[in-house]
mmCIF file of C-alpha atoms in Angstrom:
data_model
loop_
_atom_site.group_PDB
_atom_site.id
_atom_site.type_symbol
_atom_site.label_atom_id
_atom_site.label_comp_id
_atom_site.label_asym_id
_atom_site.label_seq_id
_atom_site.Cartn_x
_atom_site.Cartn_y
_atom_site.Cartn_z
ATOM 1 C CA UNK A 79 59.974 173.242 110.213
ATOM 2 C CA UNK A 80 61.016 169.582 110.027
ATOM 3 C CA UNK A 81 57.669 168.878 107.925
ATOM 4 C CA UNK A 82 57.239 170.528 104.120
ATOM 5 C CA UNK A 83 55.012 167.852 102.554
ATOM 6 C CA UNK A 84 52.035 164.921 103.516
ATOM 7 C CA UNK A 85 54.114 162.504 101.987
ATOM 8 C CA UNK A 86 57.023 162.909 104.482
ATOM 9 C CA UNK A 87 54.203 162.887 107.067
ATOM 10 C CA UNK A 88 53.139 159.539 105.679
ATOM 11 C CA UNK A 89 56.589 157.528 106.821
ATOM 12 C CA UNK A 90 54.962 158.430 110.634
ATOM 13 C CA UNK A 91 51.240 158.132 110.405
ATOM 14 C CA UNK A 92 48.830 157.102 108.010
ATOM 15 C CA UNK A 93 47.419 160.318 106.877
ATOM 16 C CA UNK A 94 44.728 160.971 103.756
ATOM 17 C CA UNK A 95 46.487 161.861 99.716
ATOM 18 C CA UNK A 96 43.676 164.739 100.474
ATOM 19 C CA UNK A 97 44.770 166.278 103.598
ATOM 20 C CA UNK A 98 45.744 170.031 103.533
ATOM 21 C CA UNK A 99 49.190 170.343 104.966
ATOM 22 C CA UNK A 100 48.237 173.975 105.203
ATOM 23 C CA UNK A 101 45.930 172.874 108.063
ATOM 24 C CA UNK A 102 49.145 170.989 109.562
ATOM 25 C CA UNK A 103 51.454 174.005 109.259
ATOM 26 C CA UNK A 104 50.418 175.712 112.220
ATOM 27 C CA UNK A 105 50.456 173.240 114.804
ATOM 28 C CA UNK A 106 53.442 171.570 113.340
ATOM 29 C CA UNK A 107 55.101 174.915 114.220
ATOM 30 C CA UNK A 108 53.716 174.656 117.366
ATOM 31 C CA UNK A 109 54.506 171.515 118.637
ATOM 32 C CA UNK A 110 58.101 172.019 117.749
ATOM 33 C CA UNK A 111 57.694 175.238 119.593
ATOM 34 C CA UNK A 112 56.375 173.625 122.853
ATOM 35 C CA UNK A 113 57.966 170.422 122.766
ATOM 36 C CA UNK A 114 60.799 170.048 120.449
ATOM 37 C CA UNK A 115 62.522 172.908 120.685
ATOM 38 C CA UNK A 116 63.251 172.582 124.416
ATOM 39 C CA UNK A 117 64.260 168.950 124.835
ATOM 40 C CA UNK A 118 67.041 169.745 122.302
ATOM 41 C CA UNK A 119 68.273 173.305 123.232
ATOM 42 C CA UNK A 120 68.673 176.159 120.485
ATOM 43 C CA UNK A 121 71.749 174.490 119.183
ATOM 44 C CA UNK A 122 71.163 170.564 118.684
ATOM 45 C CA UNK A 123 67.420 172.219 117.166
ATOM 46 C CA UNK A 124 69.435 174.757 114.994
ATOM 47 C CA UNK A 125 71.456 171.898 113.603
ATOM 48 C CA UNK A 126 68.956 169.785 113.394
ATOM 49 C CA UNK A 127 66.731 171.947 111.067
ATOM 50 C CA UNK A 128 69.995 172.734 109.013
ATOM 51 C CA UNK A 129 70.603 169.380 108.550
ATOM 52 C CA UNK A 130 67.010 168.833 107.349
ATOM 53 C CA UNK A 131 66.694 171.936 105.129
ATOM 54 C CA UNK A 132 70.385 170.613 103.478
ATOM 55 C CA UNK A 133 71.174 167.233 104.288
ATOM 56 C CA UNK A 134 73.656 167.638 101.504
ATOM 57 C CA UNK A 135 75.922 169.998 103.240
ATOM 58 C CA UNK A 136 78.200 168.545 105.951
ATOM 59 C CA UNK A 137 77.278 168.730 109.698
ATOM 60 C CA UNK A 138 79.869 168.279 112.276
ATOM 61 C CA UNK A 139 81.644 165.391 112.110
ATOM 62 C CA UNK A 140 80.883 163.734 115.049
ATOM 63 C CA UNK A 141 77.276 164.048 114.034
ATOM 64 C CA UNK A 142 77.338 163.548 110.396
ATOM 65 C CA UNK A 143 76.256 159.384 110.697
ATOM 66 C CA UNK A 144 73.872 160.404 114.123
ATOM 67 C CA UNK A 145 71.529 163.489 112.999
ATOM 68 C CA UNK A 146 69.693 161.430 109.970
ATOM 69 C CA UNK A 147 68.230 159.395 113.079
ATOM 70 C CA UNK A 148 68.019 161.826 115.579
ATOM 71 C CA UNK A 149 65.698 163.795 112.350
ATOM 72 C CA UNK A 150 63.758 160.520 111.696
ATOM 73 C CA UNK A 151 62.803 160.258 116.086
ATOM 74 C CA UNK A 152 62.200 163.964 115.889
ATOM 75 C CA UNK A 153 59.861 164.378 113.236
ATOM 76 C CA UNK A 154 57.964 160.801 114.539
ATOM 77 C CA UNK A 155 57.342 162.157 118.208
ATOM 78 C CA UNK A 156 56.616 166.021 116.604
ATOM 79 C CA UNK A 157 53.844 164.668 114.273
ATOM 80 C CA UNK A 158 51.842 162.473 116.647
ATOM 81 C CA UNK A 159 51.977 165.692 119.382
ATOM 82 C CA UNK A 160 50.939 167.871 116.374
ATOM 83 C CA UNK A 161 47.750 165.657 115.903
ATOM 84 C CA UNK A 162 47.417 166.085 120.057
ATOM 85 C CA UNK A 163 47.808 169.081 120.348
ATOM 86 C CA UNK A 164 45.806 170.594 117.097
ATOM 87 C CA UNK A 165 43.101 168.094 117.642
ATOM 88 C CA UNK A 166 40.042 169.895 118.502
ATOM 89 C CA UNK A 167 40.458 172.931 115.753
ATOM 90 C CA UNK A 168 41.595 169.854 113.193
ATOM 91 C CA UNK A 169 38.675 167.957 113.904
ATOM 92 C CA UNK A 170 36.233 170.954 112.937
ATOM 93 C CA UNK A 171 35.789 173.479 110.448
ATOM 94 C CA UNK A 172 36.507 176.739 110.789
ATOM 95 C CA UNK A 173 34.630 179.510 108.463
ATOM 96 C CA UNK A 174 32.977 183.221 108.601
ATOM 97 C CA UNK A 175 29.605 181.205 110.088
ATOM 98 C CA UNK A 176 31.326 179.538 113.090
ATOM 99 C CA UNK A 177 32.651 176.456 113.656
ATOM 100 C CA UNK A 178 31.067 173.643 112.315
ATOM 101 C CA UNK A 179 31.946 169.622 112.200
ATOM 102 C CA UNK A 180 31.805 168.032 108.947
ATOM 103 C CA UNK A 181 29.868 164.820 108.225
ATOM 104 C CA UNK A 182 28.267 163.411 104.997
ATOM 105 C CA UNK A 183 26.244 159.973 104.168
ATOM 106 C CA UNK A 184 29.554 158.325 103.775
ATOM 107 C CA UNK A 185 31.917 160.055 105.679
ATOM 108 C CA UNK A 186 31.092 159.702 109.998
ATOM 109 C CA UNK A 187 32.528 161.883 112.592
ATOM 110 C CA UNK A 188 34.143 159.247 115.480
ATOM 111 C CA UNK A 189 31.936 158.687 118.271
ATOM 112 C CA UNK A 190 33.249 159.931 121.582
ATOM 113 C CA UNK A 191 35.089 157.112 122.908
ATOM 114 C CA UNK A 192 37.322 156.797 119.884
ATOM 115 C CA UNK A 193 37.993 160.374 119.260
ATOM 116 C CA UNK A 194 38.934 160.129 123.143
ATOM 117 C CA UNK A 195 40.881 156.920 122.435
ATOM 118 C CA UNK A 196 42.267 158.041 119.098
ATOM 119 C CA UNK A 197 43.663 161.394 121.263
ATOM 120 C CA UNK A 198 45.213 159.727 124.052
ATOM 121 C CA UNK A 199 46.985 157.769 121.850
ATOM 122 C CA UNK A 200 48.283 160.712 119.763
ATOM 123 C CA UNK A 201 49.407 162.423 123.342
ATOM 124 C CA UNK A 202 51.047 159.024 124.998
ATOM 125 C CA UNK A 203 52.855 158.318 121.411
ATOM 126 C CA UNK A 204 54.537 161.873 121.098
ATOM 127 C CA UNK A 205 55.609 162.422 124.541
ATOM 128 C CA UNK A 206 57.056 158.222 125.046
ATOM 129 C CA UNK A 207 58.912 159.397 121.632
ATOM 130 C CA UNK A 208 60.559 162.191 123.548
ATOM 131 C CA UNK A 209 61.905 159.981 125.480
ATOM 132 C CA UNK A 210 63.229 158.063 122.846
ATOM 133 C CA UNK A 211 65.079 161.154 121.671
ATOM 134 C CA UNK A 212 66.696 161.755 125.016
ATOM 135 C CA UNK A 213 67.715 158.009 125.389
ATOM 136 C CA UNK A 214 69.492 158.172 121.741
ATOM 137 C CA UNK A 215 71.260 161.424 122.734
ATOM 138 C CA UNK A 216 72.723 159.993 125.458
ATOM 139 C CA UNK A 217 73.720 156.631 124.645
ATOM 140 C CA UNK A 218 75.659 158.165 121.834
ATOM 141 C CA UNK A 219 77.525 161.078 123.634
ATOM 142 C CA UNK A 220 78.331 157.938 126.315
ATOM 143 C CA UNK A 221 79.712 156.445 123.048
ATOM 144 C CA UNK A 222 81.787 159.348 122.313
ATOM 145 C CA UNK A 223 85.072 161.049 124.130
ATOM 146 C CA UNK A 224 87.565 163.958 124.133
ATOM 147 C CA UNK A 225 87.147 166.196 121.351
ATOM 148 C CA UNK A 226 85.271 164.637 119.194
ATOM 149 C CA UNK A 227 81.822 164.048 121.590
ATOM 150 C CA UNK A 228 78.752 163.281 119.778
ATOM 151 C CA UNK A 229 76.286 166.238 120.062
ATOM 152 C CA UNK A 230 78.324 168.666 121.797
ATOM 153 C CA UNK A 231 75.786 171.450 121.257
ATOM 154 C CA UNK A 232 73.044 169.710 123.487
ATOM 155 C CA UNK A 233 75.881 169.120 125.736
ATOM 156 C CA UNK A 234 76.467 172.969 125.712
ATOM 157 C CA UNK A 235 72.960 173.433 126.291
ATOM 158 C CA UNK A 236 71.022 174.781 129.322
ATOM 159 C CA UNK A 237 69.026 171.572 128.194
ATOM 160 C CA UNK A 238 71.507 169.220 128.775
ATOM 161 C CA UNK A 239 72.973 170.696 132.353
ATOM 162 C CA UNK A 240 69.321 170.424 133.741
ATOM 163 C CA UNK A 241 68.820 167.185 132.530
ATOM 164 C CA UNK A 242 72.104 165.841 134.251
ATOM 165 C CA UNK A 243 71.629 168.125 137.053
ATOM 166 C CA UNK A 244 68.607 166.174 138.128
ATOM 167 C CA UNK A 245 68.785 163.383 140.687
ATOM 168 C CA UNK A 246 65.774 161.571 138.336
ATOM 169 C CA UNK A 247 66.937 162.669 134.974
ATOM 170 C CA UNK A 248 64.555 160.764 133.014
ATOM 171 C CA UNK A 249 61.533 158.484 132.605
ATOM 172 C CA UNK A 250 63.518 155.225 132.458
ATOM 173 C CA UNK A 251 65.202 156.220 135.519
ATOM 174 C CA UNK A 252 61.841 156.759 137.610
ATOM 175 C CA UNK A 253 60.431 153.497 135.955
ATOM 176 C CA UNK A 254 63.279 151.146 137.214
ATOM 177 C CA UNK A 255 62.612 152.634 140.719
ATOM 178 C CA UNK A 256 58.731 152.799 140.952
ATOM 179 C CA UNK A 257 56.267 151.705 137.755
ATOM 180 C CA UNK A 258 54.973 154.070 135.519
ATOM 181 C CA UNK A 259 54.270 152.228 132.835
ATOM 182 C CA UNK A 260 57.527 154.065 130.951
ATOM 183 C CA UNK A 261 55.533 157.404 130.368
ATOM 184 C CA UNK A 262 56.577 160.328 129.813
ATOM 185 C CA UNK A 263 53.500 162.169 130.889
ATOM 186 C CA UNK A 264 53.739 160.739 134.306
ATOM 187 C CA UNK A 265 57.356 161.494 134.732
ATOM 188 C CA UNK A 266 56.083 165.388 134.095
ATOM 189 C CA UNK A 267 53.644 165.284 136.454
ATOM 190 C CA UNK A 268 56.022 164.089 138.908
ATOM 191 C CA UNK A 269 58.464 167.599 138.475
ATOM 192 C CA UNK A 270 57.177 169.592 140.840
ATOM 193 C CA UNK A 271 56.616 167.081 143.851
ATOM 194 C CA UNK A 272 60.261 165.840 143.066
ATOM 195 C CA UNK A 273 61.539 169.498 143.744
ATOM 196 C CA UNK A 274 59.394 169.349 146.885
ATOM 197 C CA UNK A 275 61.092 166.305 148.115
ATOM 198 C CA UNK A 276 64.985 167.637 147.026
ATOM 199 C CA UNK A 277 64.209 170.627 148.757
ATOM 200 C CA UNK A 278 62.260 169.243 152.040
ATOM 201 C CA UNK A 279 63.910 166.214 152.398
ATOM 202 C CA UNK A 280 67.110 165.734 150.468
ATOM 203 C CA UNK A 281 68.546 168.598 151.167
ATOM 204 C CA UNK A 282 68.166 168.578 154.847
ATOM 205 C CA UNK A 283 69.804 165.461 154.810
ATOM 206 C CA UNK A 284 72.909 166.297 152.728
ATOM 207 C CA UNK A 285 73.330 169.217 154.120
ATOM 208 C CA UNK A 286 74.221 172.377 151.700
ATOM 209 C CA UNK A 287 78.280 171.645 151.033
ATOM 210 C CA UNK A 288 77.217 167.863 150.298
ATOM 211 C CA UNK A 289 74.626 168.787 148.167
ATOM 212 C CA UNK A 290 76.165 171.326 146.248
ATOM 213 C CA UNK A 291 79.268 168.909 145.237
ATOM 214 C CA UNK A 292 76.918 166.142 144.492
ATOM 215 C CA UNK A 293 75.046 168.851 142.085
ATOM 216 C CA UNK A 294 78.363 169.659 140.291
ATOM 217 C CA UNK A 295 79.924 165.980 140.322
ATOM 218 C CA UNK A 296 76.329 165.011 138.364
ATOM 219 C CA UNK A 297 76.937 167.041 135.380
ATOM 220 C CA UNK A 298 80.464 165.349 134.633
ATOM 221 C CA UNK A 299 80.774 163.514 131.795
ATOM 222 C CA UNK A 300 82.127 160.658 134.565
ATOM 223 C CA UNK A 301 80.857 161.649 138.083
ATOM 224 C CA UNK A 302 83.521 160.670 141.072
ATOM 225 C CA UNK A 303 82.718 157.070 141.902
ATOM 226 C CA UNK A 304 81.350 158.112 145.947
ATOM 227 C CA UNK A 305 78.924 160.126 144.246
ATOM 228 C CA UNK A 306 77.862 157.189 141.683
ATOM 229 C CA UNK A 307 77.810 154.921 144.893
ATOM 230 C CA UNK A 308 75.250 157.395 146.508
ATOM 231 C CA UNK A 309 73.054 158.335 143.997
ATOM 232 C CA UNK A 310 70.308 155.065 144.203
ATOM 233 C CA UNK A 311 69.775 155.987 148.082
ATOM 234 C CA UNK A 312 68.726 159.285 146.919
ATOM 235 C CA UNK A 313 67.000 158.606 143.814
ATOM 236 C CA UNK A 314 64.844 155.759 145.694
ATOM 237 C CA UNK A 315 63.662 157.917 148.330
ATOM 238 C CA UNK A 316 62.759 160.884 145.961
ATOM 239 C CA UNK A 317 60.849 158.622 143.875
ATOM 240 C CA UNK A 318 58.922 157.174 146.730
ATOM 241 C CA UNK A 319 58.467 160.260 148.312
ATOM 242 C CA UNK A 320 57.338 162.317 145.332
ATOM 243 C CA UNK A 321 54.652 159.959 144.503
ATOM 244 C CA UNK A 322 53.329 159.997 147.961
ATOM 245 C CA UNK A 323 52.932 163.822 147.465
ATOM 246 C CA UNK A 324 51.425 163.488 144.418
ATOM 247 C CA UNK A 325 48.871 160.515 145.972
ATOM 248 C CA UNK A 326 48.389 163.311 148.508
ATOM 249 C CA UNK A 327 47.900 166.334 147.342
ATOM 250 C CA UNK A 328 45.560 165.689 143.859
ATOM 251 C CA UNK A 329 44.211 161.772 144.849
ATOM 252 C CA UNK A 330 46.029 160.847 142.128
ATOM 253 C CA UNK A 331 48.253 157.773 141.207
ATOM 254 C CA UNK A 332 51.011 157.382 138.486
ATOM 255 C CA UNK A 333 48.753 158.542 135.926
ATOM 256 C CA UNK A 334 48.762 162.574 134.810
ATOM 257 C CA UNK A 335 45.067 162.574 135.043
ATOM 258 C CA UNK A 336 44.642 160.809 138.754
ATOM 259 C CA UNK A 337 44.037 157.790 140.080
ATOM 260 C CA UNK A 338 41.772 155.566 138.567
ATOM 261 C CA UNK A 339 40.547 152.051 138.247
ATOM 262 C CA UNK A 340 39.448 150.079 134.705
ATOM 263 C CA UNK A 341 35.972 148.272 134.136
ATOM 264 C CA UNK A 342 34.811 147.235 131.515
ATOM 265 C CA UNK A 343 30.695 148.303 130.521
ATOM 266 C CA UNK A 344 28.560 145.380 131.251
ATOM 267 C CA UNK A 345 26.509 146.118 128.211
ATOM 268 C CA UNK A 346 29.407 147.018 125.698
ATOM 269 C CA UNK A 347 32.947 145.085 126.006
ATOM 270 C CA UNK A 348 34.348 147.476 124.035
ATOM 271 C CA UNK A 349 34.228 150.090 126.273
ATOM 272 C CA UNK A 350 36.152 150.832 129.278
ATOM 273 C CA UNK A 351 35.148 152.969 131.726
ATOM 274 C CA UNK A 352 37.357 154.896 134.176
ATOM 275 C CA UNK A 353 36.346 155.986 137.626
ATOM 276 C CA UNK A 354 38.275 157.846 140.386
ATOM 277 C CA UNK A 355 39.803 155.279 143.180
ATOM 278 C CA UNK A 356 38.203 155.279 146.724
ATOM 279 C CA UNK A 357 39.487 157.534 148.819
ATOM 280 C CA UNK A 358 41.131 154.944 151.624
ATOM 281 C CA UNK A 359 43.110 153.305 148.097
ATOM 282 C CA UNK A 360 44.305 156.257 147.620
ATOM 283 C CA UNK A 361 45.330 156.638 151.180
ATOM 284 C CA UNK A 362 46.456 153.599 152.104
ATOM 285 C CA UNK A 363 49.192 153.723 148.899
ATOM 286 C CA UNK A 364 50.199 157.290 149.776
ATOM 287 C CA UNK A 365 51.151 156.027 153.229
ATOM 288 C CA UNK A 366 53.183 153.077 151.893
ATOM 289 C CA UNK A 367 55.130 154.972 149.453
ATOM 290 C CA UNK A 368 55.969 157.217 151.978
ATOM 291 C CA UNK A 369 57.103 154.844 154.562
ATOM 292 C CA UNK A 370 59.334 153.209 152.096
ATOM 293 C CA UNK A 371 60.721 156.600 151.160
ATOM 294 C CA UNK A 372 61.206 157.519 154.750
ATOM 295 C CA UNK A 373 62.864 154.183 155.260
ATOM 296 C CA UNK A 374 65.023 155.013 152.137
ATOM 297 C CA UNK A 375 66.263 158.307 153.581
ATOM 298 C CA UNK A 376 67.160 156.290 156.714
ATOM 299 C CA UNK A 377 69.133 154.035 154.772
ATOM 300 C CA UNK A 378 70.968 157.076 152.927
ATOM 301 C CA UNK A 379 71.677 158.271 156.575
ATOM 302 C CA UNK A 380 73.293 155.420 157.133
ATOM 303 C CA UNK A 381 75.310 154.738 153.824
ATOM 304 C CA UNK A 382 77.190 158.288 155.250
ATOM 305 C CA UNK A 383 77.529 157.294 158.603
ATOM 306 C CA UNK A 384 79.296 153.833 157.282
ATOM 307 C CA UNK A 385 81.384 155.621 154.477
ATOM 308 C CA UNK A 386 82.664 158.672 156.836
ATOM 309 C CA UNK A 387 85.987 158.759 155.253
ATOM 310 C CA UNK A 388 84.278 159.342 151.637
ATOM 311 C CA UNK A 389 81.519 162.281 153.211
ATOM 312 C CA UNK A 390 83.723 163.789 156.341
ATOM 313 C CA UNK A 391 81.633 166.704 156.041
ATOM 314 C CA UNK A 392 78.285 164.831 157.025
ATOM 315 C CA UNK A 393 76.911 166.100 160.443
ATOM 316 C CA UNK A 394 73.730 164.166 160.342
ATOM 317 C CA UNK A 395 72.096 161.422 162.361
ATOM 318 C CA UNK A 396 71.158 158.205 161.098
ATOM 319 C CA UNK A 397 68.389 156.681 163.428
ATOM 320 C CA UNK A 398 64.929 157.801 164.108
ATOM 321 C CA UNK A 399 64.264 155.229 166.613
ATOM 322 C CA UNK A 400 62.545 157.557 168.703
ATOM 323 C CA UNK A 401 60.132 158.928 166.584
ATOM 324 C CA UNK A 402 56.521 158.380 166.977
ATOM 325 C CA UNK A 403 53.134 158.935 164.890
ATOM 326 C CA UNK A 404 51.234 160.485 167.748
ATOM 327 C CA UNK A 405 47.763 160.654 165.518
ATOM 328 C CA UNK A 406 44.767 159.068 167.193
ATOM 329 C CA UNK A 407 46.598 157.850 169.964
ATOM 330 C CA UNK A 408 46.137 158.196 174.317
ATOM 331 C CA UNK A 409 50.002 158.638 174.976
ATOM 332 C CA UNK A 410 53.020 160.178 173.121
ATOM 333 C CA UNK A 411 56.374 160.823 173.230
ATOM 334 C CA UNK A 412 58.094 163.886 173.258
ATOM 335 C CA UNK A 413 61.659 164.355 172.347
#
């Protein structure tokens, strides 16, 4: 584990002298199960944990000056998801007559609202911190060259090849495209209607050759410069698109939990009170986001249509002009 002792937990988060890093153990183990363990691949975790059991011994050289960070973002994202994820069976007591919660005449269990509060904010800390991991791994192997490239075990990894392999790769990516707030969380929740839209709508487009090189050219340290050029057309309209699907199929917005509007309690200012959008909000931006992405895949139509000599292999066409929403209407047009 990357945790032995509260005092190393107590450079992160401002934990009790008297808290039982027995009761930690276990969800520390499985955080960096669930989370950690993943983001970094076997190998970039394996040295990591080396590094951290002996930080005497020497690491590879390209990493030597690098993993001391990399341990201190690690073990600050691992011990706010520990907290997340362990937080209902940490915030009771568990004995041979049940579960019970502990409270005494000086010591007051949270009311709701903060435990919520307190919660979310262990959850949005740990998985934004993720992020921060990823960022730092990259910006460092972009620092690095030839055979001495910073972190060549996550580059090894399956880890790494998915990550590069992906038109979106990451959170800041989506963000610069369409908000979302920089969260992590978000960015998850948009996997699976981003595969939807690659598969659907991208890859239609590109056709399979096109696709496929664009897929391979990706994972290059330093991707040709026609497949650098093309890359915002797609990204744009899978990041419109996806978020239309996700609008569409749970009535949610660029939150992981739906989408929802803030008020604030007329009788308390201190709380804040959620409640699930109207239904015509959530329709009217699901249409919007998926005109712009249609308009966006028009454009990347286009872009190969006007750089034939770069994509000879492109067979598509780049106008829709006669295409018609027939819905609620007398006449239509058939093609």
């Amino acid at each position: 584990m990357l945790f032995t002792s509260i005092d190393e937990i107590k450079q992160f988060l401002a934990v009790g002298a008297g808290t039982d890093f027995n009761r930690l153990k276990p969800h520390i183990q499985n955080a960096e199960t669930a989370y950690l363990r993943p983001l970094l691949g076997a190998g970039l975790f394996k040295e990591l944990l080396d590094f951290y059991d002996n930080p005497e011994a020497d690491p590879p050289v390209e990493n030597k000056i690098l993993l001391p960070e990399l341990l201190s973002l690690a073990q600050r994202s691992l011990i706010h998801l520990t907290y997340w994820s362990g937080f209902q069976v940490l915030n009771a007591t568990i004995s041979d007559g049940g579960f019970k919660r502990t409270e005494n005449e000086k010591v007051k269990s949270l009311f709701k609202y903060q435990e919520v509060e307190l919660k979310e904010y262990f959850k949005t800390t740990g998985f934004n911190g993720l992020d921060e991991i990823l960022f730092y791994l990259e910006m460092e192997i972009k620092k690095s060259e030839g055979e001495n490239l910073n972190f060549k075990s996550f580059i090894d990894s399956d880890a790494w090849t998915i990550l590069k392999s992906s038109f979106i790769p990451d959170t800041s990516t989506f963000n610069s495209i369409v908000f979302i707030n920089h969260s992590r969380l978000t960015f998850l929740r948009l996997k699976s209607p981003m595969q939807l839209v690659e598969d659907l709508d991208i890859k239609p487009v590109l056709g399979e050759a096109i696709f496929n090189e664009i897929k391979l050219e990706m994972v290059k340290k330093t991707p040709s410069a026609k497949v650098t050029a093309i890359l915002p057309y797609i990204q744009k309209a899978i990041a419109y698109l996806a978020t239309a699907l996700l609008m569409e199929e749970s009535g949610a917005d660029l939150t992981e939990k739906g989408l929802y509007f803030e008020s604030t309690d007329a009788y308390n200012n201190l709380m804040t009170n959620k409640q699930p959008a109207e239904s015509d909000r959530i329709n009217f931006l699901a249409k919007r986001n998926k005109g712009i992405g249609q308009n966006y895949l028009e454009r990347l139509k286009s872009y190969f249509i006007a750089n034939a000599t770069d994509w000879p292999t492109y067979s598509g066409q780049t106008s829709n002009a006669l295409r018609r929403n027939n819905t609620d209407k007398k006449s239509f047009w058939a093609c």
